[in-house]
Coordinates of C-alpha atoms and ligand atoms in Angstrom, one line a residue:
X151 CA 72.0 61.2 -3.0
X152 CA 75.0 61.5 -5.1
X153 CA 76.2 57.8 -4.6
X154 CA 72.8 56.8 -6.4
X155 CA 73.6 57.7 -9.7
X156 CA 77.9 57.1 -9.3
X157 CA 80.3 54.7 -10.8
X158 CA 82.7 53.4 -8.1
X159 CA 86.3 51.8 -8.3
X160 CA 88.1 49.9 -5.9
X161 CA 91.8 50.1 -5.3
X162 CA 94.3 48.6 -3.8
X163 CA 96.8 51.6 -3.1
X164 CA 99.7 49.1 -2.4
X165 CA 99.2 47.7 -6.1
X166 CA 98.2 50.6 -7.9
X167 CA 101.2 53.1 -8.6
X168 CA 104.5 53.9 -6.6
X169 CA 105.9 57.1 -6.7
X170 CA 108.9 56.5 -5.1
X171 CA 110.5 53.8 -6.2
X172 CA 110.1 51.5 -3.3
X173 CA 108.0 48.9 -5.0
X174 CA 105.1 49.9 -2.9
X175 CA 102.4 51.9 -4.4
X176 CA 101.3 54.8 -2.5
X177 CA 99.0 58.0 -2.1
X178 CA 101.3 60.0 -4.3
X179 CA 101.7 57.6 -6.9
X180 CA 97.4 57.1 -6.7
X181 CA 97.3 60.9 -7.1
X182 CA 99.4 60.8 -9.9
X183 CA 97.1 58.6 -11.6
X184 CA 93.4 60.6 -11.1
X185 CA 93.4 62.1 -14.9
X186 CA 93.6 58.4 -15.9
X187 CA 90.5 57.8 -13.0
X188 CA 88.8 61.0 -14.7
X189 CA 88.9 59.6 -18.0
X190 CA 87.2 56.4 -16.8
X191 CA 84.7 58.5 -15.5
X192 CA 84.4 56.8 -12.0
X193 CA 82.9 59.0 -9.3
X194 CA 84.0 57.5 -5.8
X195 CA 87.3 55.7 -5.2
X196 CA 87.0 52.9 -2.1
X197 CA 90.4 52.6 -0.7
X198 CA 91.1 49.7 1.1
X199 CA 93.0 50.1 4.2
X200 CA 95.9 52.0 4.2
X201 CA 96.7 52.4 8.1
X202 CA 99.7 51.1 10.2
X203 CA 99.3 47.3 10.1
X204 CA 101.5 44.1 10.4
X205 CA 99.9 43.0 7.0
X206 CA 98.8 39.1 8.3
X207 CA 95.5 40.1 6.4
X208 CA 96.7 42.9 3.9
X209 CA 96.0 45.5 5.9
X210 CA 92.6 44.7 7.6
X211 CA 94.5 43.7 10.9
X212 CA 94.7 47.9 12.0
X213 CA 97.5 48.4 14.7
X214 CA 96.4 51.9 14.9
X215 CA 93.2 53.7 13.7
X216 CA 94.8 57.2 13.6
X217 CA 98.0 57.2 11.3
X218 CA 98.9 56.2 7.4
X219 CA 101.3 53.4 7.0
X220 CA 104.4 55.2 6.2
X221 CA 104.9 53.1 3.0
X222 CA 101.5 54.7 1.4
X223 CA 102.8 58.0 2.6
X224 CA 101.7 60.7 5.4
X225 CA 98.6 62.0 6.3
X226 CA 99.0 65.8 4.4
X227 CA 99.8 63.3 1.3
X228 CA 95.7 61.8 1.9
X229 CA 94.6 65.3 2.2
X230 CA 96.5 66.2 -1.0
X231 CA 95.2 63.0 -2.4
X232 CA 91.2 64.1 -1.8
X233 CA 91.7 67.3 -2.4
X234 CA 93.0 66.5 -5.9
X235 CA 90.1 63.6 -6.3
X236 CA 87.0 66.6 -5.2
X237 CA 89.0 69.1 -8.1
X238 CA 87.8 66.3 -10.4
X239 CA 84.6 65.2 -8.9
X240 CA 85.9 62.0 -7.5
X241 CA 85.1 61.1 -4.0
X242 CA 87.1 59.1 -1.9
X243 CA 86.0 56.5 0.6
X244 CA 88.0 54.3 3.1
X245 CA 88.0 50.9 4.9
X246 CA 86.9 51.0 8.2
X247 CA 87.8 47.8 9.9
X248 CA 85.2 47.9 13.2
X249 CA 84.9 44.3 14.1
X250 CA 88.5 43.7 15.1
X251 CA 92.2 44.9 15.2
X252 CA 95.4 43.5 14.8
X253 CA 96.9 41.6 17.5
X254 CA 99.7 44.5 17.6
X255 CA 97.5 47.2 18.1
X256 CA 97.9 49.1 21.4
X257 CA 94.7 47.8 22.9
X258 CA 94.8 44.6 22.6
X259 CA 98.5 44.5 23.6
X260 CA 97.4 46.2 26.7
X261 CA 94.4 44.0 26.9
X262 CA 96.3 40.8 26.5
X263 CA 99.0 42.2 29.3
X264 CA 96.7 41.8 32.6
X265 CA 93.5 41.1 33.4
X266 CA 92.6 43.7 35.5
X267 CA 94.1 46.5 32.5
X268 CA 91.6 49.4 31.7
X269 CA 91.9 47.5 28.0
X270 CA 90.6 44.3 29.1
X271 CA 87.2 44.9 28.1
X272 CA 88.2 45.9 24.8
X273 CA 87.9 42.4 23.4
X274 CA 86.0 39.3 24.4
X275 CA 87.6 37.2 26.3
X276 CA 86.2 34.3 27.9
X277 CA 87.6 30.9 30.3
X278 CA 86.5 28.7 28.0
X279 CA 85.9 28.2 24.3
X280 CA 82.2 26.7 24.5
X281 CA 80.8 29.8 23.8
X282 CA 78.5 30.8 21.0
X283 CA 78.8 27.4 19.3
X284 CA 76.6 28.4 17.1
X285 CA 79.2 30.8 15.2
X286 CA 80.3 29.9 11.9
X287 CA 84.2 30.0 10.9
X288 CA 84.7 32.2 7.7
X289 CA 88.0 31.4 7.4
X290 CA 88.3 27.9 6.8
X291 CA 90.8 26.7 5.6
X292 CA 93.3 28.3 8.4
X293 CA 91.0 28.9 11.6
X294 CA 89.8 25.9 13.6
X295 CA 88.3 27.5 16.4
X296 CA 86.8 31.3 16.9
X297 CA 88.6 31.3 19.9
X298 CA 92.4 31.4 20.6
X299 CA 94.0 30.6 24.3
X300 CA 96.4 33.3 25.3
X301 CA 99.2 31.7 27.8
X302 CA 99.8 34.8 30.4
X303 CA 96.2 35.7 31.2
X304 CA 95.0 32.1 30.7
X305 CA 92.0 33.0 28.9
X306 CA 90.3 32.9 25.2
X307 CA 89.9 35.8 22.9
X308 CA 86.7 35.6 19.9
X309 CA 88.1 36.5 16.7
X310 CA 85.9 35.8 13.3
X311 CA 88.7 36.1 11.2
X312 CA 92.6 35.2 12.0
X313 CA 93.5 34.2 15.3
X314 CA 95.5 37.6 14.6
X315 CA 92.4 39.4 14.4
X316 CA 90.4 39.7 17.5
X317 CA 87.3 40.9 17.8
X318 CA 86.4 43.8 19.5
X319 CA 83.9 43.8 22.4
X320 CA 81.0 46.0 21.5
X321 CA 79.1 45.8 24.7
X322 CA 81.8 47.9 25.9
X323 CA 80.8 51.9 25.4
X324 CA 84.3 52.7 25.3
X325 CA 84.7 50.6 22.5
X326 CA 81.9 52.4 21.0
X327 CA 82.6 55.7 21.2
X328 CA 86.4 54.7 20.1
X329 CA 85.3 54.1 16.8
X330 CA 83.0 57.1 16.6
X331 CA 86.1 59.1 17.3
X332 CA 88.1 56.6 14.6
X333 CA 85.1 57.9 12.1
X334 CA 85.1 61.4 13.3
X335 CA 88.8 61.7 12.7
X336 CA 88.7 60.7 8.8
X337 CA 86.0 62.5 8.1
X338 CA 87.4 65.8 9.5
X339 CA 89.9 65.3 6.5
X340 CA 87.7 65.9 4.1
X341 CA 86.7 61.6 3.2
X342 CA 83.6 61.0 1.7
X343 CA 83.0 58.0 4.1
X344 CA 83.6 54.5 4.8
X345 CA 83.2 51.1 3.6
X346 CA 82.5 49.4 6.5
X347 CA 84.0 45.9 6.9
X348 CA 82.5 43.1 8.3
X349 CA 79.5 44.4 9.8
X350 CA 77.3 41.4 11.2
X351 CA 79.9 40.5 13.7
X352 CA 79.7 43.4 15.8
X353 CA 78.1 41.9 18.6
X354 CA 77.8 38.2 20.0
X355 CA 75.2 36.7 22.0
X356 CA 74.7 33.1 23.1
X357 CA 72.3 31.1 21.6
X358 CA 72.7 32.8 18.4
X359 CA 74.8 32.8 15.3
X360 CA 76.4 36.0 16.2
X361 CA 75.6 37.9 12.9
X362 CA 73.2 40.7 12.1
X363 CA 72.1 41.2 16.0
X364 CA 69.3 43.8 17.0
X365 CA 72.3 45.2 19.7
X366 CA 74.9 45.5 16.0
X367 CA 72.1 47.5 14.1
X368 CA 71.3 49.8 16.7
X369 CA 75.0 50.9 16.9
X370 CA 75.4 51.2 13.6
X371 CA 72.5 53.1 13.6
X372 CA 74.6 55.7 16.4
X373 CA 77.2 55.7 13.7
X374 CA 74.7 56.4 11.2
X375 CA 73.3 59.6 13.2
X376 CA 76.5 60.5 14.3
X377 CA 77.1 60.8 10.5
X378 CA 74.1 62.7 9.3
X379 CA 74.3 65.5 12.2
X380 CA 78.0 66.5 11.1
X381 CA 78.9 65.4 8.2
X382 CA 76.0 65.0 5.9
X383 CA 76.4 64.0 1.9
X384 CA 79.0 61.1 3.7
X385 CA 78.5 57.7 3.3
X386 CA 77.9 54.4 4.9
X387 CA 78.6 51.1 2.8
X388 CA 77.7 48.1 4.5
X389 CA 79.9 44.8 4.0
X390 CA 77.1 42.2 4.8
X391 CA 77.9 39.0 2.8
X392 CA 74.2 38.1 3.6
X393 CA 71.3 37.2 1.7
X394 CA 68.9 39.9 0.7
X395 CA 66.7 39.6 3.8
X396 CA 69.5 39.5 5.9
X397 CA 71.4 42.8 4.4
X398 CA 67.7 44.6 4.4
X399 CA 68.2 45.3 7.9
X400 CA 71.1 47.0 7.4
X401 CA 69.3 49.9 5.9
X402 CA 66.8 50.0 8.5
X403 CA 64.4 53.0 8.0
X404 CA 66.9 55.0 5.8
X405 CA 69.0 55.4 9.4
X406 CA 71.6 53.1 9.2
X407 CA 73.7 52.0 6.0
X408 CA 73.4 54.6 2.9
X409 CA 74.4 51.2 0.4
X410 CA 74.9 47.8 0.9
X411 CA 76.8 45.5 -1.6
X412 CA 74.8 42.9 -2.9
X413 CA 76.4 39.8 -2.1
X414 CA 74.5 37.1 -3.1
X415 CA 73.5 38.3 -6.8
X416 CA 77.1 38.2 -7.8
X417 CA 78.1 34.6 -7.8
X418 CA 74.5 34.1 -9.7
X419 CA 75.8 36.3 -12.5
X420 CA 78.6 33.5 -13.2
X421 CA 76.3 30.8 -13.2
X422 CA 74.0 32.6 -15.8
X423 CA 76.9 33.3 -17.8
X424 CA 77.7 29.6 -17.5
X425 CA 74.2 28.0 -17.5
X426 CA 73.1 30.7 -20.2
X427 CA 70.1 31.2 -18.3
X428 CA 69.0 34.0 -16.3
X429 CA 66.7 32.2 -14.0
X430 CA 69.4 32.2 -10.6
X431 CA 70.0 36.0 -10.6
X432 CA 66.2 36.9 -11.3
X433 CA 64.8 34.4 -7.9
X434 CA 67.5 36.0 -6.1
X435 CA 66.3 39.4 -7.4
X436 CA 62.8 38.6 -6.5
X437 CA 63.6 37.7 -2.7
X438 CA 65.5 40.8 -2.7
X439 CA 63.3 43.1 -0.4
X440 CA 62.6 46.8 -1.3
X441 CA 65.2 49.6 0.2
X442 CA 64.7 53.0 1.5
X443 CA 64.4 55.9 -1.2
X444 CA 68.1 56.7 0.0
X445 CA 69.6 53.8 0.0
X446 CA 71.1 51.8 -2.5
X447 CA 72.4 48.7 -3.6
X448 CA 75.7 48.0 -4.4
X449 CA 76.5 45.6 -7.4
X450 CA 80.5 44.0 -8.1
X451 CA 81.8 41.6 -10.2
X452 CA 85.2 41.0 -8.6
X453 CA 86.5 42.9 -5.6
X454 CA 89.4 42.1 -3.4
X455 CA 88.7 38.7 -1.8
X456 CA 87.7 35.5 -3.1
X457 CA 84.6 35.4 -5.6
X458 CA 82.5 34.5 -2.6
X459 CA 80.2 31.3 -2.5
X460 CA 79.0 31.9 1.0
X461 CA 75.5 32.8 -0.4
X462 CA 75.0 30.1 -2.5
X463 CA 74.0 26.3 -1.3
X464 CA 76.6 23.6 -1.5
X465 CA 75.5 22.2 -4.7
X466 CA 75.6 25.5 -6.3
X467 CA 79.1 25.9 -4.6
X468 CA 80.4 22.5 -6.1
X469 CA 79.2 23.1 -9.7
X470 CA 80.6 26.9 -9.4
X471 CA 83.5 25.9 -7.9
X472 CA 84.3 22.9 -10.9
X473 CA 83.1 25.2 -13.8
X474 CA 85.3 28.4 -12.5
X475 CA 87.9 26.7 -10.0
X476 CA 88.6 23.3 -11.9
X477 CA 92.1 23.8 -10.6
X478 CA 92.2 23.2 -6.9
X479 CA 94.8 26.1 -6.2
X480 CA 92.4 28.5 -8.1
X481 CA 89.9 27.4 -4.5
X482 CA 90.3 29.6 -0.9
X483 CA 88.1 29.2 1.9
X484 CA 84.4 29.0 0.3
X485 CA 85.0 30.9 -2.7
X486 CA 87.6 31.6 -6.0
X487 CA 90.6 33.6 -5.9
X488 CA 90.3 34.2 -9.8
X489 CA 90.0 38.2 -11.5
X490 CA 87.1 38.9 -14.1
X491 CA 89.1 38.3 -17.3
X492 CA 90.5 34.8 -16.7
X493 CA 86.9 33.3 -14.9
X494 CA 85.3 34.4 -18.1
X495 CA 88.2 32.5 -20.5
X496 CA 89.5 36.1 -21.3
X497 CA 86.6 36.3 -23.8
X498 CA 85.6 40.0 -24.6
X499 CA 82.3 39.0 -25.8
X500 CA 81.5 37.7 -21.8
X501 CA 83.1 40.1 -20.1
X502 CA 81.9 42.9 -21.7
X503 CA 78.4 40.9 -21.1
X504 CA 78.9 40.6 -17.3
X505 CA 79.7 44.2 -17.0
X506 CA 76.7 45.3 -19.0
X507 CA 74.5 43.1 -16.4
X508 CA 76.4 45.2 -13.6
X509 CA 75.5 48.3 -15.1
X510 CA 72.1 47.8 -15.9
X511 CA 70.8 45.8 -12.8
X512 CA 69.3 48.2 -10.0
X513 CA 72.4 49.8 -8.0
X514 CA 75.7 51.3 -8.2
X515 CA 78.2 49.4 -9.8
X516 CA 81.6 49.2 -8.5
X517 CA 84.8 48.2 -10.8
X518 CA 87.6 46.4 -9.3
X519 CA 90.9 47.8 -10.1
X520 CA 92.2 46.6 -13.3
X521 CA 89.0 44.8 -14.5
X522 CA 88.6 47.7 -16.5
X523 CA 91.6 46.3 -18.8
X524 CA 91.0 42.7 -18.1
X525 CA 93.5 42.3 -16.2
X526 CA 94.9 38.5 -14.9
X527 CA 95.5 36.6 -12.1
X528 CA 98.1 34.9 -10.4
X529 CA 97.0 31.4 -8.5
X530 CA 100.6 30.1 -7.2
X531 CA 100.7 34.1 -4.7
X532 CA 99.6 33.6 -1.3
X533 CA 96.1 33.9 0.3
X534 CA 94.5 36.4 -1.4
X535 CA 97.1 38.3 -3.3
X536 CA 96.9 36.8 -6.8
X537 CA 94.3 39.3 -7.5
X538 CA 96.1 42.1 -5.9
X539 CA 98.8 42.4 -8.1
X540 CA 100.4 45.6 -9.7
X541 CA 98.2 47.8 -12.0
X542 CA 99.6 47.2 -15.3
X543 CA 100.1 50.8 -16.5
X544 CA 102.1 49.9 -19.6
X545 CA 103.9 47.2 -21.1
X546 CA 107.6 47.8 -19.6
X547 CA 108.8 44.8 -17.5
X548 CA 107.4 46.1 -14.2
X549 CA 104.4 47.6 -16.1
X550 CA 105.0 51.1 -15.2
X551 CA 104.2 50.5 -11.6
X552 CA 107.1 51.1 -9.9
X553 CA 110.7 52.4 -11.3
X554 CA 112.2 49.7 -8.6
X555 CA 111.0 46.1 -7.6
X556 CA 107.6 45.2 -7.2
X557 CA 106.6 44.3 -3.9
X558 CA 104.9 41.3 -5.6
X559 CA 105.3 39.3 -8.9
X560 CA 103.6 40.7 -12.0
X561 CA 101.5 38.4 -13.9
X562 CA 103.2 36.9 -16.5
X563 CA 101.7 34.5 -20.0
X564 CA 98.6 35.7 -21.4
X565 CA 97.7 38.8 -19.1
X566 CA 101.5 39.9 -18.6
X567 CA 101.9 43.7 -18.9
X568 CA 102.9 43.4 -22.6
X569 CA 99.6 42.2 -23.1
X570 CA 97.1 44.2 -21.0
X571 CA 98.1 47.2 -20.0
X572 CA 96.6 51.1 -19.9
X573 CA 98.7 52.4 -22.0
X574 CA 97.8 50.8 -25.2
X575 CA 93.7 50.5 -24.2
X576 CA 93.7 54.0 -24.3
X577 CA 95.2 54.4 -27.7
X578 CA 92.9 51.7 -28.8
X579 CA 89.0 52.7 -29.4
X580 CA 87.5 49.7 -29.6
X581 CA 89.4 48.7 -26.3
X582 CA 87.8 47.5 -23.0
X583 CA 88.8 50.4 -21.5
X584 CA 86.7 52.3 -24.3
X585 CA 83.8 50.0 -23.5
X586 CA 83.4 50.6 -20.1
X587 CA 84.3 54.3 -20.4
X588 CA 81.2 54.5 -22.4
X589 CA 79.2 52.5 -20.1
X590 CA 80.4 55.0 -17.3
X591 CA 79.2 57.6 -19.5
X592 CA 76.0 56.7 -20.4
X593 CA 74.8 55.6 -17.3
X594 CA 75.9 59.1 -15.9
X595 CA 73.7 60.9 -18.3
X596 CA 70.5 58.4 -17.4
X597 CA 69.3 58.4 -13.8
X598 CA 67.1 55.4 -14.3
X599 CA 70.5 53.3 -14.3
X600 CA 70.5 54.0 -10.4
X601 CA 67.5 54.9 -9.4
X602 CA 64.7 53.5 -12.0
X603 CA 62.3 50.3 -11.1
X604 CA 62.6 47.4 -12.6
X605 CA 60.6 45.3 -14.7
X606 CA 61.6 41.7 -16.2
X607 CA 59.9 41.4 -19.5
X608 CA 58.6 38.0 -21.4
X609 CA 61.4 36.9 -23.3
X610 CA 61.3 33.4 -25.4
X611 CA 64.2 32.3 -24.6
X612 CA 65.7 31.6 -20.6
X613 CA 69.1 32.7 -22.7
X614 CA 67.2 36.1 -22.8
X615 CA 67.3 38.5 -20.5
X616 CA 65.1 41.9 -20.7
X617 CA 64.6 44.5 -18.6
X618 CA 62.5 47.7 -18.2
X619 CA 64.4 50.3 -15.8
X620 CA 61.6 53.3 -15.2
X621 CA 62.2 55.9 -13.7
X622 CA 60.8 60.0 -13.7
X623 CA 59.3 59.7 -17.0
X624 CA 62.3 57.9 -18.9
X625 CA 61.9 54.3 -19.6
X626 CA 65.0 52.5 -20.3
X627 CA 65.0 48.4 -22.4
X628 CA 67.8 46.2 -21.8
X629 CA 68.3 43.1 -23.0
X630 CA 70.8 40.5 -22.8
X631 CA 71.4 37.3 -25.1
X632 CA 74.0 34.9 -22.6
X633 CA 73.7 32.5 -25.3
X634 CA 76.5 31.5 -27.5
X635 CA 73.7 30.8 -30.3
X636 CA 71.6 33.9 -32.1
X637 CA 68.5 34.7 -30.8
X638 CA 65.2 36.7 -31.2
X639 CA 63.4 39.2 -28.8
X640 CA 60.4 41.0 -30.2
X641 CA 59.8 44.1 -29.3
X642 CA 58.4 47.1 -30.6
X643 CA 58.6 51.3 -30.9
X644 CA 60.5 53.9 -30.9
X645 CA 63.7 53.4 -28.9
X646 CA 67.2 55.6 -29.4
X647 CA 70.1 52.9 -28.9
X648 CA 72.4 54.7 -26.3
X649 CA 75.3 53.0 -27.9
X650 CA 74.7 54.3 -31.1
X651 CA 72.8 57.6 -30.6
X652 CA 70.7 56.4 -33.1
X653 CA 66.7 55.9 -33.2
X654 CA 65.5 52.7 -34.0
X655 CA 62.4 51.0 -35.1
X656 CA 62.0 47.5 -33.0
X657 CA 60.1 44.7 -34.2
X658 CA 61.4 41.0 -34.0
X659 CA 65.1 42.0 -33.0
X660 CA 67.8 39.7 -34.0
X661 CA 70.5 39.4 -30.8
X662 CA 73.9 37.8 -31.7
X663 CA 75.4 35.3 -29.2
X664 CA 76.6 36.9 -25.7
X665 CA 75.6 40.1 -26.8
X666 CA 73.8 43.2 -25.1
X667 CA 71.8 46.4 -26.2
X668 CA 70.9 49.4 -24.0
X669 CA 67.9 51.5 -25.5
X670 CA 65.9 54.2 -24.0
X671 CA 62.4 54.4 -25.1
X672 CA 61.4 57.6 -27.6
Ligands
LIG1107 C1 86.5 41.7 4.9 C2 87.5 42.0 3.9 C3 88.5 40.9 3.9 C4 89.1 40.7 5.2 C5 88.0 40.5 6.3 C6 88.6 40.6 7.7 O1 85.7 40.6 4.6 O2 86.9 42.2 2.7 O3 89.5 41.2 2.9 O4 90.0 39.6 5.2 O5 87.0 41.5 6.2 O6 88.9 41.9 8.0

């Protein structure tokens, strides 16, 4: 249960280094860079999609399961890549789009040709677009409709995401065992498993919403089996951007998703930060239902898309949205297309704070690219891309991404490479970099960070957040002041501050404003 007690980055391989100059970042160039992923001290890269794709959604529209977009390189430079990554005890885990394709992928070209083509039941198609009413749009601001009219076959296709997108047809078995064989492939080449996009939708039935069916667990639970007869020690991360009792499921009985992000405690570690009290993320902790032994939750700050609000109500989604999105540009769909550093005003004090409530709340933690250095944002870029820009390697005009022309603007003002960048984090010790290396290290040596219970302790203050982890006879105290003010939390013993290495005696502790401690119990 490796993935219990690991640290885990996400990366953009397109934005993260080129190796040959063509502006694109690729598996080489990602290779290049795995002493600099060593020194973090992150355990398990996710990759987001790297395969063939007309790019109308960065890569999560597939046109063909079993190849590498030639830009990120060839499949003996993945192999090289993991390889590499298990020398150093990194893991490496992929996307795995299974809900839909691209619109250019062969099946659905096929599909879309002729009714009567062996394809056809590949996707759902349907004469008219009254069914499953009940389906929410995710994609709001582009999509009217979940269905689309295709002019030659004179019929709709279901898609939950771009029109470009459509959805596979589960009820098919051939679709099934397609993406078994899609899983089985990668994994013969040595991946450590999949992040699995966009789970819920898997199946559609009338009458319902169309997310989290019985009929989508108990495939994923074929995957899942599939998985643990041949290649065991893999993983399954679920993308379920559900509530906690919705996501439960998704673990079942230990037989379907290893981890599961955890969606909606997220955008409640924003408003804490904002409201200075604790009081969101600990209901949302309390409705959030036990998990198998072997599963696991996984916790983000920041990741790819849009800081979602789709877990939140629509009050909480106005007052998040005018405290962290006051600019309407800085707004996509129902959420924020902001990075870490700039949501929190680029104050160290706050985002070191966040990151110590992502590290210390039960789960893995996973680090977006560049979050790690604070890096910035770009609002005028399309879509989602502002927070997909080039990792900022050093403080050269193109940041030491690529030696030609970035396939996207850098960011430029306050967060332009000359201001955040790797290169001088790492010469500086008291850097963020530094920080969260040291996080990474401590929680490696303490398997309470993953795998202890957790207790929330009387504090006199809602600005005042402390927590027992326990777990195998080690007790670990955090506690947490989100206030900008001083404030008090009394406690008392023996405890060794795993910042300091040092042993303390507690009594009434003084906490400056935003501040954190991390202390294991002597
Ligand atoms: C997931 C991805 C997102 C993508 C969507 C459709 O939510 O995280 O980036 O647009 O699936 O594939």
């Amino acid at each position: 249960m490796w993935y219990k007690d690991s640290v885990f980055y996400q990366i953009s391989v397109r934005a993260y280094k080129d190796s040959n100059g063509d502006g694109h970042g690729d598996l080489r160039g990602l290779t290049e860079k795995l002493d600099y992923l060593q020194t973090l001290g992150v355990d398990c890269l996710w990759l987001m999609p790297i395969y063939p794709s007309p790019l109308k959604d960065d890569g999560y529209d597939i046109a063909d399961y079993y190849a590498i977009d030639s830009t990120f390189g060839t499949l003996d430079d993945l192999k090289a890549l993991v390889k590499a990554a298990h020398e150093r005890n990194i893991r490496i885990i992929m996307d795995l789009a299974l809900n839909h394709t691209s619109d250019e992928h062969e099946w659905f070209k096929a599909s879309r040709s002729d009714k009567n083509s062996p394809f056809r039941e590949y996707y759902v198609w349907s004469d008219t677009d009254q069914k499953y009413q009940d389906t929410r749009i995710i994609f709001v601001d582009t999509e009217k409709s979940n269905w689309t009219w295709d002019e030659k076959t004179q019929q709709y296709y279901w898609h939950r995401f771009y029109a470009s997108q459509p959805d596979l047809n589960f009820d098919s078995p051939k679709v099934q065992e397609e993406m078994i064989n899609v899983a089985r492939f990668w994994l013969d080449l040595g991946i450590d498993g999949f992040r699995a996009d966009a789970v819920p939708y898997l199946f559609e039935r009338e009458g319902t919403n169309c997310e989290n069916l019985p009929e989508t667990h108990e495939y994923l639970k074929k995957l899942r089996a599939f998985i643990n007869e041949n290649y065991p020690d893999r993983i399954l991360l679920c993308e379920a951007n559900q509530y906690p009792e919705d996501v439960r499921p998704y673990f079942g009985d230990g037989d379907e998703f290893h981890m599961g992000f955890h969606f909606p405690i997220m955008p409640r570690i924003y408003m804490a930060l904002k409201k200075e009290s604790a009081e969101d993320m600990i209901q949302i902790l309390q409705r959030t239902p036990a998990i198998p032994e072997n599963c696991q939750w996984c916790m983000f700050l920041r990741n790819h898309d849009e800081l979602t609000l789709e877990m939140v109500t629509p009050d909480e989604r106005k007052w998040m949205w005018e405290q962290y999105a006051p600019d309407p540009r800085m707004r996509i769909n129902l959420g924020i297309r902001r990075r870490l550093a700039p949501l929190l005003d680029n104050d160290r004090r706050k985002i070191e704070l966040a990151n110590s409530l992502l590290f210390t709340l039960p789960g893995s933690p996973i680090i977006y690219y560049g979050d790690e250095i604070g890096m910035g944002d770009n609002i005028q870029l399309f879509d989602r891309n502002g927070v997909r820009t080039p990792m900022q390697w050093d403080s050269t005009p193109s940041a030491g991404f690529t030696s030609g022309t970035p396939f996207i603007d850098l960011i430029g003002g306050d967060f332009s490479p000359a201001q955040v960048n790797v290169a001088a984090q790492m010469k500086d010790a008291d850097s963020l970099f530094h920080t969260l290396q040291r996080m990474i290290q401590i929680r490696k040596a303490h398997h309470a960070f993953g795998r202890g219970t957790l207790t929330w302790l009387e504090t006199n203050s809602a600005a005042v957040i402390a927590t027992l982890r326990e777990h195998d006879g080690e007790t670990l105290m955090f506690i947490h002041n989100l206030s900008s003010q001083p404030q008090t939390f009394k406690a008392d013993g023996q405890y060794l501050n795993l910042f300091t290495n040092e042993s303390e005696t507690l009594n009434e502790l003084s906490l400056n404003p935003l501040s954190y401690h991390w202390y294991k119990k002597l």
